Amino acid sequence: MLIIEHLTKTYGEKKAVDDLSLHIRPGEIFGFIGHNGAGKSTTLKSAVGILQFDEGKITVCGKDIREEPVACKRDLAYIPDNPDMYEFMSGIKYLNFVADIFGIPASARQEKIRKYADIFELTGDLAQPISAYSHGMKQKLAVISAWIHDPKLIIMDEPFVGLDPKASHLLKEMMREHCDRGGAIFFSTHVLEVAEKLCDKVAIIKQGRLIREGTMEEVKGDDSLEEVFLELEAE
Amino acid sequence: MLKVLLKKQIAEVFRSYFYDAKKNRMRSKGAIAAWIIFFVVIMVGVLGGMFTVLSLSLCGALLQAGMGWLYFLLMGMIAIVLGAFGSVFSTYSGLYLAKDNDLLLSMPIPVKTVIASRIINVYLMGAMYAATVLLPTIIVYWIVGGLSAAKVICGLLFMLMITVIVLLLSCILGWVVAKISLKLKNKSFITVLISLVFIGTYYFFYFKATDFVRDIVQNAETYGNRIKGAAYGLYLFGRMGEGSWAAAGICAAVTAVVSMLVWRVLSRSFLKIATSNGAAEKRRYVEKQAKERTVFGAILAKEFGRFTASANYMLNCGLGILLLPASGVLLLIKGREVCETVESVFSSRPGCASVLLCTMLCLMACMNDMAAPSVSLEGKSIWIPQSLPVEPKTVLRAKTAMQLILTEIPVLIAAVCAAIALPGTARLKIMLVITALVTAAFMAMFDITIGLAMPILNWTNETAPIKQGGAVTLALLGGWGIIVIPGILYLLIGWRIGAVTYMIIWSAVMAVISLLLLRRLDTKGAASFRML
């Protein structure tokens, strides 16, 4: 579903991501872990086509993100770490905007909006301008906009930040359902307990380099993910 | 505590002199000095100089007529208007919409101290503007009318009183705007409307000022007696400036009472207004049949939504939408007369009225430059068009289309009116309309190209890309510079080939450049947008 091969991205002198390779397969929830500034967001943004990278190759559903960016983006959805959306729009206008871009028929989009807005208890606020939304409400809106067009691959940067416990729980369920239907999810997180319980696979990145990758069992063995992560960080 | 808050407030007001928001870093010492010099030149040189001239023209004549109080009353009114009415919206935002209201209110600071620091800040700003009128007023009076202890003390008291009145009016108007704004739905349109009325009134009085001053000087006694009879308070107010102790005492007492009342109202309502989220009554969502749009249609609708959501954007980048049809109406009334005058002035340059009329319409069309800041206005939301399956060229074309739609329709109205007013052949009239339309299209391409070349994405206040950005400045001034060239060229050599042929060539050149710019936008422009 998503193949990252030898990805390298530099900012001036600093290598933010250094020769990183990952393979996310259909049905997988893939967690991406690392300290602040390790290169997680840079990798995610490169995979989405927002950031231009220096070396390497990224393919989404078999298509090269550099050569066919629009085709790749049709198959994916992205939720950034800070959902800065069009504040002048109302929630419903934003969802309709995203649905229009993906060419979702009116009846189908309405059904999806109804379903997910009800799940996240956002229906009553959809007519409000996004500028009046709290951080958590914006995050919920970003999640709905990602799920509205049935993407194959969902890439999320710290998706649980700002969500209340109920919404976090619902999002985890939605992630699992999405992967059970054959989709894939690649997301970064600092909440190691969540990663441990939710992810099928995990990768740990440090100073732009991949230091550990595999199934949860392979990575953590008999320890907790937190212990493994802290150990690797200390090395 | 108050001192700390005040220091923070003042640092915030003058932040732009020390900090470059576009580059997100502190300015160099040279740049800081240049900004401060620029500020002093504007305040002392331009505003102060203007009011010194006005004071000189009024003071001597009114003193001779024994109407010194009328002089103080008039200048005092001007100071109040400049200090208070010009800053209604900034007072409102400064008092109630400050981003650190929540932070300060969460700290162990008495609410009244927070209000006091905000109010003192409003006072200093109002006083600064009022002083550009008041200082020349008093100094000119002391020079022309002579000095005495009473004149000096009462003159200074007059100045202090005016600045307090400016503060009171600013606070009252700011409070009224805050109250209204809590209930309004279409705030941006109403702000635009009020601003346009204000600008219109300002220019009306500006152009009438000379007649107004002359009229007052000639009929000082008549006006003076009328004011004295109908509004004795105003007479006393003017007398205070002349050095009347009794008038000064009464005015000071009244101002003190009003100040206490205003303080009471503000301190009671501040917390409620400042902590309100500013949203009008919550809109309930009612599910409606969604309207499907194409990708281009969706982005275009988003661009229109962005434009109409911001009064700042509409006022600074869309003035041509109103000016063009208004000038069209004016041309229908006075156009023929204007054309005949132009033709007679440039009688050796036949057909110049049509070319100059077209140039004028294009200059006005340049005031619509909404495409220029549209790239920067994506700001931190740039990830949306970049992560969605949309070709960058479609995004750029939608931004250009917004300007085309918002400009071509008013240009068409104005150009048709101009064509009706213009004496000449049908071919000449048609070419006038076509040339204006093609040039407006070129301006849209030019503006989006500049906007893409000079983006500011890390702004915290939308004024940075809309008003202070290099793209907008270049789009407006550069646009004017480009438009003036065909007009000048016609007067120099173009008249030899005749107006119709000249406008055909003008249109063709603009059309070719527009197509080249469009091609560049689709290729290099799209690549630049992807890299932002």
GROMACS .gro file of C-alpha atoms in nm, chain A residues 1 25-29 77 112 115-116 119 143-144 146-154 170-185 200:
model
   39
    1MET     CA    1   0.000   0.000   0.000
   25ARG     CA    2   0.080  -0.341   0.370
   26PRO     CA    3  -0.300  -0.359   0.333
   27GLY     CA    4  -0.470  -0.442   0.660
   28GLU     CA    5  -0.189  -0.299   0.874
   29ILE     CA    6  -0.198  -0.033   1.139
   77ALA     CA    7  -0.617   1.082   0.336
  112LYS     CA    8  -2.118   0.946   0.552
  115LYS     CA    9  -2.280   0.866   1.021
  116TYR     CA   10  -1.944   1.006   1.133
  119ILE     CA   11  -2.045   0.910   1.602
  143VAL     CA   12  -1.102   1.273   1.101
  144ILE     CA   13  -1.447   1.287   0.939
  146ALA     CA   14  -1.042   1.181   0.605
  147TRP     CA   15  -1.297   0.900   0.631
  148ILE     CA   16  -1.559   1.065   0.408
  149HIS     CA   17  -1.403   0.948   0.081
  150ASP     CA   18  -1.311   0.591   0.178
  151PRO     CA   19  -0.936   0.620   0.123
  152LYS     CA   20  -0.722   0.312   0.094
  153LEU     CA   21  -0.441   0.459   0.299
  154ILE     CA   22  -0.479   0.698   0.591
  170LEU     CA   23  -1.402   0.569   1.862
  171LEU     CA   24  -1.110   0.665   1.643
  172LYS     CA   25  -0.920   0.353   1.745
  173GLU     CA   26  -1.224   0.142   1.654
  174MET     CA   27  -1.255   0.319   1.319
  175MET     CA   28  -0.886   0.259   1.248
  176ARG     CA   29  -0.922  -0.111   1.318
  177GLU     CA   30  -1.238  -0.137   1.104
  178HIS     CA   31  -1.065   0.044   0.819
  179CYS     CA   32  -0.775  -0.201   0.822
  180ASP     CA   33  -1.008  -0.500   0.860
  181ARG     CA   34  -1.170  -0.388   0.534
  182GLY     CA   35  -0.831  -0.400   0.361
  183GLY     CA   36  -0.715  -0.044   0.414
  184ALA     CA   37  -0.392   0.064   0.580
  185ILE     CA   38  -0.303   0.322   0.840
  200ASP     CA   39   0.021  -0.437   1.405
   0.00000   0.00000   0.00000
